[in-house]
PDB file of C-alpha atoms in Angstrom:
ATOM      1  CA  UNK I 700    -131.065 107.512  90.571  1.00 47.00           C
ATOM      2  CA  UNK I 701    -130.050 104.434  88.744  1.00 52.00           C
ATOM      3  CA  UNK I 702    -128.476 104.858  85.259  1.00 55.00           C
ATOM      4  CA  UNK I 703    -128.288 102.889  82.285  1.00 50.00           C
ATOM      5  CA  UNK I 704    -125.763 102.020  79.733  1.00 55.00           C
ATOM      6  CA  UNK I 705    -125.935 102.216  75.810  1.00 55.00           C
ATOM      7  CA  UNK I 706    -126.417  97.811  76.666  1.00 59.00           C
ATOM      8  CA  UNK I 707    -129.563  99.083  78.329  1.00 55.00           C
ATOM      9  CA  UNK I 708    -127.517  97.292  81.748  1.00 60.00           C
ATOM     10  CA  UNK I 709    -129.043  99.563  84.648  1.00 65.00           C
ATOM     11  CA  UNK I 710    -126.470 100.429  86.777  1.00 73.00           C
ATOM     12  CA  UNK I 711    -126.835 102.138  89.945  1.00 78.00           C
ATOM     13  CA  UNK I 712    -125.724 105.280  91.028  1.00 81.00           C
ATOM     14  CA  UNK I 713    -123.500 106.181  93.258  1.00 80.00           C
ATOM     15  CA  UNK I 714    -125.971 107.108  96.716  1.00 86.00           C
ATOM     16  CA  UNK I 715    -127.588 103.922  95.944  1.00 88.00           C
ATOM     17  CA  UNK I 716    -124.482 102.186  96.520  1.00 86.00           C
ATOM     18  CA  UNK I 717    -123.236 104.009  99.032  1.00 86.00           C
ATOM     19  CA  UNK I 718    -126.634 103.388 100.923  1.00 89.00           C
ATOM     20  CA  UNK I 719    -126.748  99.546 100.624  1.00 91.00           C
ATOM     21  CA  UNK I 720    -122.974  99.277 101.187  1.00 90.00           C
ATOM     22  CA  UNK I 721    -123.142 100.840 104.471  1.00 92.00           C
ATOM     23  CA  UNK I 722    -123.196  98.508 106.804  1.00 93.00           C
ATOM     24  CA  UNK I 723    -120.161  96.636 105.666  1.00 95.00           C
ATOM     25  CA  UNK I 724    -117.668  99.365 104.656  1.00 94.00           C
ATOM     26  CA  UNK I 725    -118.492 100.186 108.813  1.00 93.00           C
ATOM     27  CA  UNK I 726    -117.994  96.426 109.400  1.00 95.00           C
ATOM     28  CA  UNK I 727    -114.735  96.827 107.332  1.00 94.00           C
ATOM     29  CA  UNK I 728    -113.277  99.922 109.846  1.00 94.00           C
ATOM     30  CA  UNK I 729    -114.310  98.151 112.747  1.00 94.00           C
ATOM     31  CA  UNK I 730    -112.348  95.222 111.655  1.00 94.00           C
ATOM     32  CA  UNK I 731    -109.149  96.862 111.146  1.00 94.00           C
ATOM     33  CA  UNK I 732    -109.734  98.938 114.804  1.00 94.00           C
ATOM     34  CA  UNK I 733    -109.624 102.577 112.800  1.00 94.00           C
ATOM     35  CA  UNK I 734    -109.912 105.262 114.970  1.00 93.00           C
ATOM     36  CA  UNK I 735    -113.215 107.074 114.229  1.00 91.00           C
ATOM     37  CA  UNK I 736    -111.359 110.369 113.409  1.00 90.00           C
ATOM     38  CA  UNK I 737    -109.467 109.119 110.750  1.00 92.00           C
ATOM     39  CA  UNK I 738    -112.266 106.094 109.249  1.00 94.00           C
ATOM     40  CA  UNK I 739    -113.996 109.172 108.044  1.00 92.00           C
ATOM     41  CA  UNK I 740    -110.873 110.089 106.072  1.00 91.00           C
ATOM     42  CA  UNK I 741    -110.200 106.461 104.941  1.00 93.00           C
ATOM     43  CA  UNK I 742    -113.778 106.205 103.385  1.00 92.00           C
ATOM     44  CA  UNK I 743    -113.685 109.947 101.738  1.00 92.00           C
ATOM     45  CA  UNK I 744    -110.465 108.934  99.850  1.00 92.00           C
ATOM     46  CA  UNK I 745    -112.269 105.791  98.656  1.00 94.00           C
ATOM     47  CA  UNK I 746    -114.766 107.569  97.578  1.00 91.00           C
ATOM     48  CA  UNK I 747    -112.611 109.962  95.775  1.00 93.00           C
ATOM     49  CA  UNK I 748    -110.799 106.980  94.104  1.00 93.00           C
ATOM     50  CA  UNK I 749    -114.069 105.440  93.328  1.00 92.00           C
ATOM     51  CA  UNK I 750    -115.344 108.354  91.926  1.00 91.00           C
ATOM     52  CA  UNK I 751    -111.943 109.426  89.626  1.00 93.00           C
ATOM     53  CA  UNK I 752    -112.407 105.712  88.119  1.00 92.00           C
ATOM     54  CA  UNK I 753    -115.523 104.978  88.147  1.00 89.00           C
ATOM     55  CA  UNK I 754    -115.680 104.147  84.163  1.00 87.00           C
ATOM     56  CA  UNK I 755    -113.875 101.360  84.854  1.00 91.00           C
ATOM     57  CA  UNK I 756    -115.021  99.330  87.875  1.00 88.00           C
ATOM     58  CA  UNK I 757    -117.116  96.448  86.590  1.00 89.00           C
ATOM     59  CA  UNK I 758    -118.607  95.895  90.127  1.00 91.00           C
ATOM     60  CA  UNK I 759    -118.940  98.703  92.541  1.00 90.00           C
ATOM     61  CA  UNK I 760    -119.602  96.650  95.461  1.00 92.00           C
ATOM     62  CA  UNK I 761    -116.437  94.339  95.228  1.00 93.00           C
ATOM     63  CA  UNK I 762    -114.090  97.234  94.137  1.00 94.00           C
ATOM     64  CA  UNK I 763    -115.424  99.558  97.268  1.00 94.00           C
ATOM     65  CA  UNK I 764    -115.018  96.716  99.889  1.00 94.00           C
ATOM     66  CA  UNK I 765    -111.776  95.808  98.369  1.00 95.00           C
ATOM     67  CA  UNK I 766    -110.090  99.653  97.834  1.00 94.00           C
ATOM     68  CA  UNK I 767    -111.443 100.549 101.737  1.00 95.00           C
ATOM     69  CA  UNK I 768    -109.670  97.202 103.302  1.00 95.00           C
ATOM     70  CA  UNK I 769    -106.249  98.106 100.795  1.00 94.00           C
ATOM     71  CA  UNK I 770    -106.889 101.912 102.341  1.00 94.00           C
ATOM     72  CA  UNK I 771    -107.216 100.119 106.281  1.00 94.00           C
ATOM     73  CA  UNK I 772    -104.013  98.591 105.289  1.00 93.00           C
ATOM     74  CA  UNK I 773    -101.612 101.048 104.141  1.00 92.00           C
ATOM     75  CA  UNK I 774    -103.205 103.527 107.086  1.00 92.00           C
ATOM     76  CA  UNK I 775    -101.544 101.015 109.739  1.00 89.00           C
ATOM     77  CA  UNK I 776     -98.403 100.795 107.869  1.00 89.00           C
ATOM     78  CA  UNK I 777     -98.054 104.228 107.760  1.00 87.00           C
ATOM     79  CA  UNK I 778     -98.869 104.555 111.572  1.00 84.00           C
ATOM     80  CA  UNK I 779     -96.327 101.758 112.496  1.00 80.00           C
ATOM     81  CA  UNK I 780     -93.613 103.306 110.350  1.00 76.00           C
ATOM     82  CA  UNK I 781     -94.292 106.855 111.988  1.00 73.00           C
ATOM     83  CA  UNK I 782     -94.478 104.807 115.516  1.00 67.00           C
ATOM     84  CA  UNK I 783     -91.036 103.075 114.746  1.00 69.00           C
ATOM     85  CA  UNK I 784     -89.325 106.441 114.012  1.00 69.00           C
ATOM     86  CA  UNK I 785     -90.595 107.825 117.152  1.00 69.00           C
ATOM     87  CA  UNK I 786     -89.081 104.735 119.338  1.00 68.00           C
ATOM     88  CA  UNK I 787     -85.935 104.815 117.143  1.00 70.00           C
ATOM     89  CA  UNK I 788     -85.519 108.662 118.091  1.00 72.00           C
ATOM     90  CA  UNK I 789     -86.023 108.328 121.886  1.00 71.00           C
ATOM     91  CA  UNK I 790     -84.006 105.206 121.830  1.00 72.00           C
ATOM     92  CA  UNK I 791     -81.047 107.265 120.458  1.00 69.00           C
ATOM     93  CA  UNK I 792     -81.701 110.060 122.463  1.00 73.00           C
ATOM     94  CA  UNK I 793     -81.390 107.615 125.493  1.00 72.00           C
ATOM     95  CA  UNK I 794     -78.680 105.815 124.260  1.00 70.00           C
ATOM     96  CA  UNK I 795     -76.413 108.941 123.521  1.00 70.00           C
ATOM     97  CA  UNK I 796     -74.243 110.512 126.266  1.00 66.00           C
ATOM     98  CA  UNK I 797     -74.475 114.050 126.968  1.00 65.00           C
ATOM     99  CA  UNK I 798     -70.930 115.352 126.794  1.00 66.00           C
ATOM    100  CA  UNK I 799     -70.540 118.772 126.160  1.00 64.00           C
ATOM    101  CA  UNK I 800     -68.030 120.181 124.123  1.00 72.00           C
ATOM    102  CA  UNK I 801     -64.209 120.460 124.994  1.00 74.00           C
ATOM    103  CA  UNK I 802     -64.709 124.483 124.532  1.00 78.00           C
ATOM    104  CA  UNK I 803     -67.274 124.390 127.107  1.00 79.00           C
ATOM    105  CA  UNK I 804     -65.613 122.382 129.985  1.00 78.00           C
ATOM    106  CA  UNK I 805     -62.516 124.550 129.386  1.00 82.00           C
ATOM    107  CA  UNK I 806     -64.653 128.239 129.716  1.00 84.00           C
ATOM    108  CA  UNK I 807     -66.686 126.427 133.091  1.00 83.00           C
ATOM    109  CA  UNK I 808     -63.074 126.031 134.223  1.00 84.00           C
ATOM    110  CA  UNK I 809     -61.800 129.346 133.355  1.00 84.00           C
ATOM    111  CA  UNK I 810     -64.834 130.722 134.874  1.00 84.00           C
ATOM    112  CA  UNK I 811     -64.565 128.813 138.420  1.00 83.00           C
ATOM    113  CA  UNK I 812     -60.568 129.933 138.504  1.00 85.00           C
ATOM    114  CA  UNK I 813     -61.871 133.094 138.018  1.00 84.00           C
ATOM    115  CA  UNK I 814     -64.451 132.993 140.919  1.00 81.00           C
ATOM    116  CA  UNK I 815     -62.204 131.080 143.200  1.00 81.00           C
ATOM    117  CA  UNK I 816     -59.228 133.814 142.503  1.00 84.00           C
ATOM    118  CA  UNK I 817     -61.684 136.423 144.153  1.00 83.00           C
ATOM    119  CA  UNK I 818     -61.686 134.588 147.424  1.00 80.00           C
ATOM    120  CA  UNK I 819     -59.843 135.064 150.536  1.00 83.00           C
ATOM    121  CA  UNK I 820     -57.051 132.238 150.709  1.00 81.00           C
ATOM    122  CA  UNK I 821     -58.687 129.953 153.489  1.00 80.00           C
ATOM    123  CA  UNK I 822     -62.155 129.994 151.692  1.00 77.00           C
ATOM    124  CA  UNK I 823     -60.078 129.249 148.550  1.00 77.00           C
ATOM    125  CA  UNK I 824     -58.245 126.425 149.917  1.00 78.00           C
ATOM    126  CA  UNK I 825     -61.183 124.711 151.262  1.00 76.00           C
ATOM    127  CA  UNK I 826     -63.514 124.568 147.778  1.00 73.00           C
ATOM    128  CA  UNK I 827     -60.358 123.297 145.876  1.00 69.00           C
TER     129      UNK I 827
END
């Protein structure tokens, strides 16, 4: 239900404006291609913001259109940055050479020497 101030301004509440704005917050996530798992979660944190300032927003409709497309923003930042580290870590992983460890080659060796000691000469001869 529609409020008004000690000005006698009535200002609307908060369903009202969520009701009539609608259509383009929806306009606003299909825009910026948000994934309809996480639009949900754009629109409930500007409706949190909204809510923890709402004393101070001079026009609701503006400020809501404005704080979702800011909120569209930093989500695709975020996902590029997370999508850069993955690349960056494969890329690395590729990149690097799998050596193994001068401890390891020399026990494999040890181990074979070991092996090879236990057979007869001619089968000995032939694997070296």
């Amino acid at each position: 239900m529609a409020q008004s101030d000690p000005n006698g301004v009535v200002e609307p509440s908060l369903e009202e404006i969520l009701d009539r704005m609608q259509p383009r917050l929806k306009r606003i996530l299909y825009r910026y291609r948000i994934p309809a798992q996480d639009a949900e979660d754009l629109l409930q944190e500007t409706f949190l913001i909204m809510v923890s300032k709402w004393g101070s927003i001079r026009n609701p409709d503006s400020w809501l259109l404005a704080t979702l497309s800011n909120r569209c923003i930093i989500y695709w930042r975020k996902y590029r940055s997370r999508l850069w580290d993955l690349v960056d870590t494969t890329i690395l992983e590729l990149l690097a050479e799998a050596e193994a460890p001068a401890q390891e080659s020399s026990d494999l060796r040890f181990d074979l020497e070991a092996l090879l000691s236990a057979l007869p000469d001619r089968c000995r001869s032939i694997l070296r």
